[in-house]
Amino acid sequence: MNSGIQNIVISLGAMQVARRIPFDDPEVLNYVRIGYVTSQVIILGAYFFVSYKVRQKNDQTVLKYVDAQNPMSPDSGGLVTTTVRDYDLSETSKLLRAAYFGVAMMAFFHLYMKYTQPLFIQALMGLKNLYDAKPVAIHILGKAAEGDLKRPFKAASMFGAAAGPQTDAASITEAEKKIGAKKED
């Protein structure tokens, strides 16, 4: 089962469980709040630990790939040359930004809009996303960087094959030729 379907199944299951939780009881609501905050502290702590481990390993192996085409970004589709260290740090930074954004959204929904069920659901989804995060799998769970964990990571898609950067020699050579042609102009 792919990640998108798993997220939907877990969300729907969590919503069914959340319906049975008496959020109008202040004591129960406080426990749910504590659970949400605890899960976010675990998530943020894990991402900071991954950043620490990446810096500690300091893997300077060169990584070349052609970035996936993004019609919304004029800079996409070009050759990217980086190191494993910098790539892992940038991926972990993206995960941290997503976690911060999720906390901000939950603060708005819970404190301003007074929604309580999303606290429970997002606590579970955040932990599931932490487990699914590729830098976490490599640097904390100790899995080898091969298969789905091979850098550069392919983005998961709900509709079939994962899309992502091209790492084949022909694509890299073609991108290098484009860069050379731009420099001559």
Short mmCIF file of N, CA and C in Angstrom, two decimals:
data_model
loop_
_atom_site.label_atom_id
_atom_site.label_comp_id
_atom_site.label_asym_id
_atom_site.label_seq_id
_atom_site.Cartn_x
_atom_site.Cartn_y
_atom_site.Cartn_z
N MET A 1 0.86 -1.18 0.00
CA MET A 1 0.00 0.00 0.00
C MET A 1 0.90 1.23 0.00
N ASN A 2 0.64 2.18 -0.93
CA ASN A 2 1.52 3.35 -0.98
C ASN A 2 1.19 4.35 0.13
N SER A 3 2.07 5.31 0.30
CA SER A 3 1.99 6.25 1.42
C SER A 3 0.72 7.09 1.40
N GLY A 4 0.29 7.52 0.21
CA GLY A 4 -0.92 8.34 0.10
C GLY A 4 -2.16 7.61 0.60
N ILE A 5 -2.28 6.35 0.21
CA ILE A 5 -3.44 5.55 0.64
C ILE A 5 -3.35 5.27 2.14
N GLN A 6 -2.12 5.01 2.63
CA GLN A 6 -1.95 4.79 4.07
C GLN A 6 -2.38 6.02 4.85
N ASN A 7 -2.01 7.21 4.37
CA ASN A 7 -2.40 8.45 5.05
C ASN A 7 -3.91 8.58 5.10
N ILE A 8 -4.58 8.27 4.01
CA ILE A 8 -6.05 8.36 3.98
C ILE A 8 -6.67 7.37 4.95
N VAL A 9 -6.18 6.13 4.94
CA VAL A 9 -6.73 5.11 5.84
C VAL A 9 -6.51 5.50 7.30
N ILE A 10 -5.31 5.96 7.63
CA ILE A 10 -5.03 6.36 9.02
C ILE A 10 -5.89 7.57 9.41
N SER A 11 -6.03 8.54 8.49
CA SER A 11 -6.85 9.72 8.79
C SER A 11 -8.29 9.33 9.05
N LEU A 12 -8.84 8.49 8.19
CA LEU A 12 -10.24 8.07 8.37
C LEU A 12 -10.41 7.27 9.65
N GLY A 13 -9.46 6.38 9.95
CA GLY A 13 -9.52 5.62 11.20
C GLY A 13 -9.42 6.53 12.41
N ALA A 14 -8.50 7.51 12.35
CA ALA A 14 -8.33 8.44 13.46
C ALA A 14 -9.59 9.29 13.65
N MET A 15 -10.24 9.67 12.54
CA MET A 15 -11.48 10.45 12.65
C MET A 15 -12.58 9.64 13.34
N GLN A 16 -12.64 8.35 13.03
CA GLN A 16 -13.65 7.50 13.67
C GLN A 16 -13.39 7.37 15.17
N VAL A 17 -12.12 7.24 15.52
CA VAL A 17 -11.77 7.17 16.95
C VAL A 17 -12.04 8.52 17.62
N ALA A 18 -11.68 9.61 16.93
CA ALA A 18 -11.86 10.95 17.49
C ALA A 18 -13.33 11.27 17.75
N ARG A 19 -14.22 10.71 16.96
CA ARG A 19 -15.66 10.94 17.18
C ARG A 19 -16.12 10.40 18.53
N ARG A 20 -15.43 9.38 19.02
CA ARG A 20 -15.83 8.75 20.27
C ARG A 20 -15.16 9.37 21.50
N ILE A 21 -14.24 10.30 21.27
CA ILE A 21 -13.54 10.94 22.38
C ILE A 21 -14.37 12.12 22.87
N PRO A 22 -14.66 12.19 24.17
CA PRO A 22 -15.47 13.30 24.71
C PRO A 22 -14.62 14.56 24.89
N PHE A 23 -14.45 15.33 23.80
CA PHE A 23 -13.62 16.53 23.85
C PHE A 23 -14.22 17.64 24.71
N ASP A 24 -15.51 17.55 25.03
CA ASP A 24 -16.13 18.58 25.88
C ASP A 24 -15.73 18.42 27.35
N ASP A 25 -15.15 17.26 27.71
CA ASP A 25 -14.62 17.06 29.05
C ASP A 25 -13.25 17.74 29.13
N PRO A 26 -13.09 18.76 30.01
CA PRO A 26 -11.83 19.50 30.07
C PRO A 26 -10.61 18.62 30.37
N GLU A 27 -10.79 17.59 31.17
CA GLU A 27 -9.67 16.72 31.51
C GLU A 27 -9.21 15.92 30.27
N VAL A 28 -10.16 15.39 29.52
CA VAL A 28 -9.84 14.65 28.29
C VAL A 28 -9.17 15.58 27.29
N LEU A 29 -9.71 16.79 27.16
CA LEU A 29 -9.14 17.76 26.22
C LEU A 29 -7.69 18.10 26.58
N ASN A 30 -7.42 18.24 27.86
CA ASN A 30 -6.05 18.51 28.29
C ASN A 30 -5.11 17.35 27.96
N TYR A 31 -5.60 16.11 28.13
CA TYR A 31 -4.78 14.95 27.76
C TYR A 31 -4.50 14.92 26.26
N VAL A 32 -5.49 15.27 25.46
CA VAL A 32 -5.29 15.31 24.00
C VAL A 32 -4.29 16.41 23.65
N ARG A 33 -4.40 17.56 24.30
CA ARG A 33 -3.43 18.65 24.07
C ARG A 33 -2.01 18.20 24.44
N ILE A 34 -1.89 17.55 25.59
CA ILE A 34 -0.58 17.05 26.02
C ILE A 34 -0.04 16.03 25.02
N GLY A 35 -0.91 15.16 24.53
CA GLY A 35 -0.50 14.17 23.53
C GLY A 35 -0.03 14.83 22.24
N TYR A 36 -0.75 15.87 21.81
CA TYR A 36 -0.36 16.58 20.58
C TYR A 36 0.99 17.27 20.76
N VAL A 37 1.14 17.98 21.85
CA VAL A 37 2.41 18.69 22.10
C VAL A 37 3.56 17.69 22.22
N THR A 38 3.32 16.58 22.90
CA THR A 38 4.35 15.55 23.04
C THR A 38 4.75 15.01 21.68
N SER A 39 3.77 14.72 20.83
CA SER A 39 4.10 14.19 19.50
C SER A 39 4.89 15.21 18.69
N GLN A 40 4.56 16.48 18.80
CA GLN A 40 5.30 17.51 18.05
C GLN A 40 6.72 17.68 18.58
N VAL A 41 6.90 17.55 19.89
CA VAL A 41 8.24 17.63 20.46
C VAL A 41 9.08 16.44 19.98
N ILE A 42 8.48 15.27 19.93
CA ILE A 42 9.19 14.08 19.42
C ILE A 42 9.58 14.28 17.96
N ILE A 43 8.65 14.78 17.15
CA ILE A 43 8.89 15.00 15.72
C ILE A 43 10.01 16.02 15.51
N LEU A 44 9.90 17.17 16.15
CA LEU A 44 10.93 18.20 15.98
C LEU A 44 12.28 17.73 16.52
N GLY A 45 12.25 17.04 17.65
CA GLY A 45 13.49 16.50 18.20
C GLY A 45 14.15 15.50 17.26
N ALA A 46 13.35 14.66 16.62
CA ALA A 46 13.89 13.67 15.69
C ALA A 46 14.52 14.37 14.49
N TYR A 47 13.87 15.41 13.96
CA TYR A 47 14.43 16.11 12.81
C TYR A 47 15.71 16.85 13.18
N PHE A 48 15.76 17.44 14.36
CA PHE A 48 17.00 18.08 14.80
C PHE A 48 18.11 17.06 15.01
N PHE A 49 17.74 15.88 15.50
CA PHE A 49 18.73 14.82 15.68
C PHE A 49 19.26 14.33 14.33
N VAL A 50 18.37 14.23 13.34
CA VAL A 50 18.80 13.85 11.99
C VAL A 50 19.80 14.88 11.46
N SER A 51 19.49 16.17 11.64
CA SER A 51 20.42 17.22 11.20
C SER A 51 21.77 17.07 11.88
N TYR A 52 21.75 16.79 13.16
CA TYR A 52 22.99 16.58 13.91
C TYR A 52 23.79 15.40 13.35
N LYS A 53 23.09 14.27 13.09
CA LYS A 53 23.76 13.08 12.57
C LYS A 53 24.34 13.33 11.18
N VAL A 54 23.62 14.08 10.34
CA VAL A 54 24.11 14.39 8.99
C VAL A 54 25.37 15.22 9.08
N ARG A 55 25.37 16.23 9.94
CA ARG A 55 26.56 17.08 10.12
C ARG A 55 27.72 16.27 10.69
N GLN A 56 27.39 15.35 11.58
CA GLN A 56 28.43 14.52 12.21
C GLN A 56 29.07 13.59 11.17
N LYS A 57 28.28 12.99 10.30
CA LYS A 57 28.81 12.09 9.26
C LYS A 57 29.58 12.87 8.21
N ASN A 58 29.11 14.08 7.87
CA ASN A 58 29.78 14.98 6.92
C ASN A 58 30.15 14.26 5.62
N ASP A 59 29.19 13.57 5.02
CA ASP A 59 29.41 12.83 3.77
C ASP A 59 29.53 13.80 2.60
N GLN A 60 30.73 13.95 2.07
CA GLN A 60 31.00 14.89 0.99
C GLN A 60 30.93 14.23 -0.40
N THR A 61 30.28 13.08 -0.50
CA THR A 61 30.11 12.42 -1.79
C THR A 61 29.29 13.32 -2.71
N VAL A 62 29.78 13.53 -3.93
CA VAL A 62 29.09 14.41 -4.87
C VAL A 62 27.84 13.71 -5.40
N LEU A 63 26.77 14.46 -5.48
CA LEU A 63 25.48 13.96 -5.96
C LEU A 63 25.04 14.85 -7.11
N LYS A 64 24.88 14.27 -8.30
CA LYS A 64 24.44 15.02 -9.47
C LYS A 64 23.11 14.43 -9.94
N TYR A 65 22.18 15.32 -10.25
CA TYR A 65 20.90 14.88 -10.79
C TYR A 65 20.24 16.03 -11.52
N VAL A 66 19.27 15.69 -12.36
CA VAL A 66 18.49 16.69 -13.07
C VAL A 66 17.18 16.84 -12.31
N ASP A 67 16.94 18.03 -11.82
CA ASP A 67 15.74 18.32 -11.03
C ASP A 67 14.49 18.07 -11.87
N ALA A 68 13.44 17.57 -11.25
CA ALA A 68 12.19 17.31 -11.95
C ALA A 68 11.58 18.62 -12.46
N GLN A 69 10.94 18.53 -13.60
CA GLN A 69 10.30 19.71 -14.18
C GLN A 69 9.09 20.09 -13.33
N ASN A 70 9.02 21.36 -12.97
CA ASN A 70 7.89 21.90 -12.23
C ASN A 70 7.34 23.07 -13.03
N PRO A 71 6.14 22.96 -13.60
CA PRO A 71 5.61 24.04 -14.43
C PRO A 71 5.41 25.34 -13.66
N MET A 72 5.35 25.29 -12.35
CA MET A 72 5.13 26.49 -11.54
C MET A 72 6.43 27.24 -11.24
N SER A 73 7.58 26.58 -11.48
CA SER A 73 8.86 27.20 -11.16
C SER A 73 9.73 27.29 -12.41
N PRO A 74 10.16 28.50 -12.78
CA PRO A 74 11.00 28.62 -13.97
C PRO A 74 12.40 28.07 -13.78
N ASP A 75 12.86 27.91 -12.55
CA ASP A 75 14.20 27.42 -12.27
C ASP A 75 14.30 25.91 -12.23
N SER A 76 13.18 25.19 -12.33
CA SER A 76 13.22 23.75 -12.21
C SER A 76 13.70 23.11 -13.50
N GLY A 77 14.10 21.85 -13.41
CA GLY A 77 14.51 21.11 -14.58
C GLY A 77 15.98 21.23 -14.90
N GLY A 78 16.74 21.88 -14.05
CA GLY A 78 18.16 22.08 -14.31
C GLY A 78 19.02 21.07 -13.59
N LEU A 79 20.31 21.10 -13.94
CA LEU A 79 21.28 20.21 -13.31
C LEU A 79 21.56 20.70 -11.90
N VAL A 80 21.57 19.78 -10.96
CA VAL A 80 21.88 20.08 -9.57
C VAL A 80 23.11 19.27 -9.18
N THR A 81 24.12 19.96 -8.68
CA THR A 81 25.32 19.30 -8.17
C THR A 81 25.46 19.70 -6.71
N THR A 82 25.45 18.71 -5.83
CA THR A 82 25.51 18.96 -4.40
C THR A 82 26.26 17.80 -3.74
N THR A 83 26.30 17.81 -2.44
CA THR A 83 26.89 16.68 -1.70
C THR A 83 25.76 15.96 -0.96
N VAL A 84 26.03 14.74 -0.55
CA VAL A 84 25.04 13.97 0.21
C VAL A 84 24.68 14.73 1.48
N ARG A 85 25.69 15.32 2.13
CA ARG A 85 25.45 16.08 3.37
C ARG A 85 24.48 17.22 3.12
N ASP A 86 24.77 18.04 2.11
CA ASP A 86 23.90 19.19 1.83
C ASP A 86 22.51 18.77 1.37
N TYR A 87 22.44 17.69 0.60
CA TYR A 87 21.14 17.19 0.15
C TYR A 87 20.29 16.73 1.34
N ASP A 88 20.90 15.94 2.22
CA ASP A 88 20.16 15.46 3.40
C ASP A 88 19.75 16.61 4.31
N LEU A 89 20.63 17.60 4.47
CA LEU A 89 20.26 18.75 5.29
C LEU A 89 19.10 19.53 4.66
N SER A 90 19.10 19.67 3.34
CA SER A 90 18.00 20.40 2.70
C SER A 90 16.69 19.62 2.81
N GLU A 91 16.75 18.30 2.68
CA GLU A 91 15.54 17.49 2.83
C GLU A 91 15.01 17.54 4.26
N THR A 92 15.91 17.52 5.23
CA THR A 92 15.50 17.61 6.64
C THR A 92 14.93 18.99 6.93
N SER A 93 15.49 20.01 6.31
CA SER A 93 14.97 21.37 6.46
C SER A 93 13.55 21.47 5.93
N LYS A 94 13.27 20.81 4.82
CA LYS A 94 11.91 20.80 4.27
C LYS A 94 10.94 20.13 5.25
N LEU A 95 11.39 19.03 5.85
CA LEU A 95 10.55 18.34 6.84
C LEU A 95 10.30 19.21 8.06
N LEU A 96 11.32 19.94 8.50
CA LEU A 96 11.15 20.84 9.65
C LEU A 96 10.16 21.96 9.32
N ARG A 97 10.29 22.55 8.13
CA ARG A 97 9.35 23.61 7.74
C ARG A 97 7.92 23.09 7.70
N ALA A 98 7.74 21.88 7.19
CA ALA A 98 6.40 21.28 7.14
C ALA A 98 5.86 21.07 8.56
N ALA A 99 6.72 20.64 9.47
CA ALA A 99 6.29 20.43 10.86
C ALA A 99 5.91 21.76 11.51
N TYR A 100 6.73 22.81 11.30
CA TYR A 100 6.41 24.13 11.84
C TYR A 100 5.10 24.66 11.28
N PHE A 101 4.89 24.47 9.98
CA PHE A 101 3.66 24.92 9.35
C PHE A 101 2.46 24.18 9.95
N GLY A 102 2.61 22.87 10.18
CA GLY A 102 1.54 22.10 10.79
C GLY A 102 1.20 22.57 12.19
N VAL A 103 2.21 22.91 12.97
CA VAL A 103 1.99 23.42 14.33
C VAL A 103 1.26 24.77 14.26
N ALA A 104 1.68 25.63 13.33
CA ALA A 104 1.02 26.93 13.18
C ALA A 104 -0.44 26.77 12.79
N MET A 105 -0.71 25.85 11.87
CA MET A 105 -2.09 25.62 11.45
C MET A 105 -2.93 25.07 12.61
N MET A 106 -2.35 24.15 13.36
CA MET A 106 -3.08 23.59 14.50
C MET A 106 -3.33 24.65 15.56
N ALA A 107 -2.37 25.52 15.78
CA ALA A 107 -2.57 26.60 16.74
C ALA A 107 -3.73 27.48 16.30
N PHE A 108 -3.77 27.81 15.02
CA PHE A 108 -4.88 28.62 14.50
C PHE A 108 -6.21 27.88 14.64
N PHE A 109 -6.26 26.63 14.18
CA PHE A 109 -7.52 25.88 14.24
C PHE A 109 -7.99 25.64 15.67
N HIS A 110 -7.06 25.36 16.56
CA HIS A 110 -7.47 25.03 17.93
C HIS A 110 -7.71 26.28 18.79
N LEU A 111 -6.80 27.21 18.73
CA LEU A 111 -6.94 28.37 19.60
C LEU A 111 -7.95 29.40 19.09
N TYR A 112 -7.96 29.62 17.79
CA TYR A 112 -8.83 30.65 17.24
C TYR A 112 -10.19 30.08 16.82
N MET A 113 -10.17 28.95 16.10
CA MET A 113 -11.41 28.36 15.59
C MET A 113 -12.06 27.39 16.59
N LYS A 114 -11.34 27.02 17.63
CA LYS A 114 -11.82 26.13 18.70
C LYS A 114 -12.08 24.69 18.24
N TYR A 115 -11.39 24.24 17.18
CA TYR A 115 -11.50 22.84 16.74
C TYR A 115 -10.63 21.97 17.64
N THR A 116 -11.16 20.82 18.02
CA THR A 116 -10.40 19.94 18.92
C THR A 116 -10.02 18.61 18.27
N GLN A 117 -10.87 18.05 17.42
CA GLN A 117 -10.57 16.77 16.80
C GLN A 117 -9.26 16.76 16.01
N PRO A 118 -8.92 17.83 15.27
CA PRO A 118 -7.66 17.80 14.51
C PRO A 118 -6.41 17.63 15.38
N LEU A 119 -6.48 18.00 16.64
CA LEU A 119 -5.33 17.78 17.53
C LEU A 119 -4.97 16.30 17.60
N PHE A 120 -5.99 15.50 17.81
CA PHE A 120 -5.80 14.05 17.93
C PHE A 120 -5.32 13.46 16.61
N ILE A 121 -5.97 13.85 15.52
CA ILE A 121 -5.64 13.30 14.20
C ILE A 121 -4.23 13.71 13.78
N GLN A 122 -3.87 14.97 13.97
CA GLN A 122 -2.56 15.44 13.55
C GLN A 122 -1.43 14.88 14.42
N ALA A 123 -1.72 14.56 15.66
CA ALA A 123 -0.71 13.91 16.49
C ALA A 123 -0.35 12.55 15.89
N LEU A 124 -1.36 11.79 15.49
CA LEU A 124 -1.12 10.48 14.88
C LEU A 124 -0.46 10.61 13.51
N MET A 125 -0.95 11.52 12.67
CA MET A 125 -0.41 11.69 11.32
C MET A 125 1.03 12.19 11.37
N GLY A 126 1.33 13.06 12.31
CA GLY A 126 2.70 13.56 12.44
C GLY A 126 3.68 12.45 12.76
N LEU A 127 3.28 11.55 13.66
CA LEU A 127 4.16 10.43 14.00
C LEU A 127 4.30 9.46 12.83
N LYS A 128 3.22 9.26 12.08
CA LYS A 128 3.30 8.40 10.90
C LYS A 128 4.22 9.02 9.85
N ASN A 129 4.11 10.32 9.63
CA ASN A 129 4.96 11.01 8.66
C ASN A 129 6.43 10.99 9.11
N LEU A 130 6.66 11.06 10.40
CA LEU A 130 8.02 10.96 10.93
C LEU A 130 8.61 9.60 10.59
N TYR A 131 7.84 8.56 10.78
CA TYR A 131 8.30 7.21 10.48
C TYR A 131 8.56 7.04 8.98
N ASP A 132 7.77 7.69 8.14
CA ASP A 132 7.91 7.59 6.69
C ASP A 132 9.01 8.48 6.12
N ALA A 133 9.51 9.44 6.88
CA ALA A 133 10.51 10.38 6.38
C ALA A 133 11.80 9.64 6.02
N LYS A 134 12.27 9.86 4.81
CA LYS A 134 13.45 9.14 4.31
C LYS A 134 14.73 9.48 5.07
N PRO A 135 14.99 10.76 5.40
CA PRO A 135 16.19 11.03 6.20
C PRO A 135 16.15 10.35 7.58
N VAL A 136 14.97 10.23 8.15
CA VAL A 136 14.82 9.54 9.44
C VAL A 136 15.15 8.06 9.28
N ALA A 137 14.64 7.46 8.19
CA ALA A 137 14.90 6.04 7.94
C ALA A 137 16.40 5.78 7.79
N ILE A 138 17.09 6.68 7.12
CA ILE A 138 18.52 6.48 6.88
C ILE A 138 19.34 6.76 8.14
N HIS A 139 19.11 7.90 8.77
CA HIS A 139 20.02 8.36 9.83
C HIS A 139 19.61 7.94 11.25
N ILE A 140 18.36 7.61 11.47
CA ILE A 140 17.96 7.16 12.82
C ILE A 140 17.67 5.66 12.83
N LEU A 141 16.89 5.20 11.84
CA LEU A 141 16.54 3.78 11.82
C LEU A 141 17.66 2.92 11.23
N GLY A 142 18.66 3.55 10.63
CA GLY A 142 19.83 2.83 10.13
C GLY A 142 19.61 2.03 8.86
N LYS A 143 18.61 2.39 8.08
CA LYS A 143 18.37 1.68 6.82
C LYS A 143 19.38 2.15 5.78
N ALA A 144 19.70 1.25 4.85
CA ALA A 144 20.66 1.58 3.79
C ALA A 144 20.02 2.52 2.78
N ALA A 145 20.82 3.41 2.21
CA ALA A 145 20.33 4.39 1.22
C ALA A 145 20.27 3.74 -0.15
N GLU A 146 19.35 2.80 -0.31
CA GLU A 146 19.17 2.11 -1.58
C GLU A 146 17.69 1.87 -1.80
N GLY A 147 17.32 1.58 -3.04
CA GLY A 147 15.91 1.40 -3.37
C GLY A 147 15.17 2.72 -3.25
N ASP A 148 14.09 2.74 -2.48
CA ASP A 148 13.30 3.97 -2.28
C ASP A 148 14.08 5.03 -1.51
N LEU A 149 15.10 4.62 -0.78
CA LEU A 149 15.88 5.56 0.03
C LEU A 149 17.13 6.07 -0.71
N LYS A 150 17.27 5.70 -1.98
CA LYS A 150 18.41 6.16 -2.77
C LYS A 150 18.26 7.64 -3.06
N ARG A 151 19.35 8.37 -2.86
CA ARG A 151 19.34 9.81 -3.14
C ARG A 151 19.54 10.04 -4.61
N PRO A 152 18.96 11.03 -5.21
CA PRO A 152 17.93 11.93 -4.68
C PRO A 152 16.60 11.19 -4.54
N PHE A 153 15.86 11.55 -3.51
CA PHE A 153 14.61 10.88 -3.21
C PHE A 153 13.55 11.19 -4.27
N LYS A 154 12.76 10.18 -4.57
CA LYS A 154 11.64 10.38 -5.48
C LYS A 154 10.42 10.75 -4.66
N ALA A 155 9.64 11.69 -5.16
CA ALA A 155 8.44 12.14 -4.45
C ALA A 155 7.35 11.09 -4.63
N ALA A 156 6.72 10.73 -3.55
CA ALA A 156 5.63 9.76 -3.61
C ALA A 156 4.42 10.38 -4.28
N SER A 157 3.70 9.56 -5.02
CA SER A 157 2.51 10.04 -5.72
C SER A 157 1.34 9.14 -5.37
N MET A 158 0.18 9.75 -5.18
CA MET A 158 -1.01 8.96 -4.88
C MET A 158 -1.51 8.22 -6.12
N PHE A 159 -1.10 8.66 -7.30
CA PHE A 159 -1.68 8.15 -8.54
C PHE A 159 -0.77 7.19 -9.29
N GLY A 160 0.17 6.58 -8.64
CA GLY A 160 0.98 5.59 -9.32
C GLY A 160 2.46 5.78 -9.06
N ALA A 161 3.24 5.73 -10.13
CA ALA A 161 4.70 5.76 -10.02
C ALA A 161 5.18 7.07 -9.40
N ALA A 162 6.22 6.95 -8.64
CA ALA A 162 6.81 8.12 -7.99
C ALA A 162 7.54 8.97 -9.03
N ALA A 163 7.36 10.26 -8.92
CA ALA A 163 8.05 11.19 -9.81
C ALA A 163 9.23 11.78 -9.06
N GLY A 164 10.22 12.18 -9.82
CA GLY A 164 11.34 12.77 -9.12
C GLY A 164 12.49 13.08 -10.04
N PRO A 165 13.62 13.38 -9.44
CA PRO A 165 14.80 13.77 -10.21
C PRO A 165 15.30 12.62 -11.08
N GLN A 166 15.95 12.99 -12.17
CA GLN A 166 16.54 12.00 -13.07
C GLN A 166 18.01 11.87 -12.76
N THR A 167 18.47 10.64 -12.60
CA THR A 167 19.86 10.41 -12.23
C THR A 167 20.63 9.66 -13.30
N ASP A 168 19.99 9.35 -14.42
CA ASP A 168 20.70 8.60 -15.45
C ASP A 168 21.73 9.50 -16.14
N ALA A 169 22.78 8.87 -16.67
CA ALA A 169 23.90 9.60 -17.26
C ALA A 169 23.46 10.45 -18.45
N ALA A 170 22.52 9.96 -19.26
CA ALA A 170 22.07 10.70 -20.43
C ALA A 170 21.40 12.02 -20.03
N SER A 171 20.56 11.99 -19.02
CA SER A 171 19.88 13.20 -18.56
C SER A 171 20.87 14.21 -18.00
N ILE A 172 21.85 13.73 -17.24
CA ILE A 172 22.85 14.62 -16.66
C ILE A 172 23.70 15.25 -17.77
N THR A 173 24.10 14.44 -18.76
CA THR A 173 24.90 14.96 -19.88
C THR A 173 24.12 16.02 -20.65
N GLU A 174 22.83 15.75 -20.91
CA GLU A 174 21.97 16.70 -21.62
C GLU A 174 21.86 18.02 -20.85
N ALA A 175 21.69 17.95 -19.54
CA ALA A 175 21.59 19.16 -18.71
C ALA A 175 22.92 19.92 -18.71
N GLU A 176 24.04 19.20 -18.70
CA GLU A 176 25.35 19.86 -18.74
C GLU A 176 25.54 20.58 -20.07
N LYS A 177 25.04 19.98 -21.17
CA LYS A 177 25.12 20.62 -22.49
C LYS A 177 24.31 21.90 -22.52
N LYS A 178 23.13 21.89 -21.90
CA LYS A 178 22.28 23.09 -21.85
C LYS A 178 22.98 24.20 -21.08
N ILE A 179 23.65 23.84 -20.00
CA ILE A 179 24.37 24.84 -19.21
C ILE A 179 25.51 25.43 -20.03
N GLY A 180 26.22 24.56 -20.76
CA GLY A 180 27.31 25.02 -21.62
C GLY A 180 26.82 25.94 -22.73
N ALA A 181 25.65 25.62 -23.31
CA ALA A 181 25.07 26.46 -24.36
C ALA A 181 24.66 27.82 -23.82
N LYS A 182 24.14 27.87 -22.61
CA LYS A 182 23.72 29.15 -22.00
C LYS A 182 24.92 30.03 -21.72
N LYS A 183 26.05 29.42 -21.30
CA LYS A 183 27.25 30.20 -20.99
C LYS A 183 27.85 30.82 -22.26
N GLU A 184 27.70 30.14 -23.42
CA GLU A 184 28.24 30.66 -24.67
C GLU A 184 27.44 31.85 -25.18
N ASP A 185 26.16 31.94 -24.83
CA ASP A 185 25.30 33.04 -25.32
C ASP A 185 25.60 34.33 -24.68
#
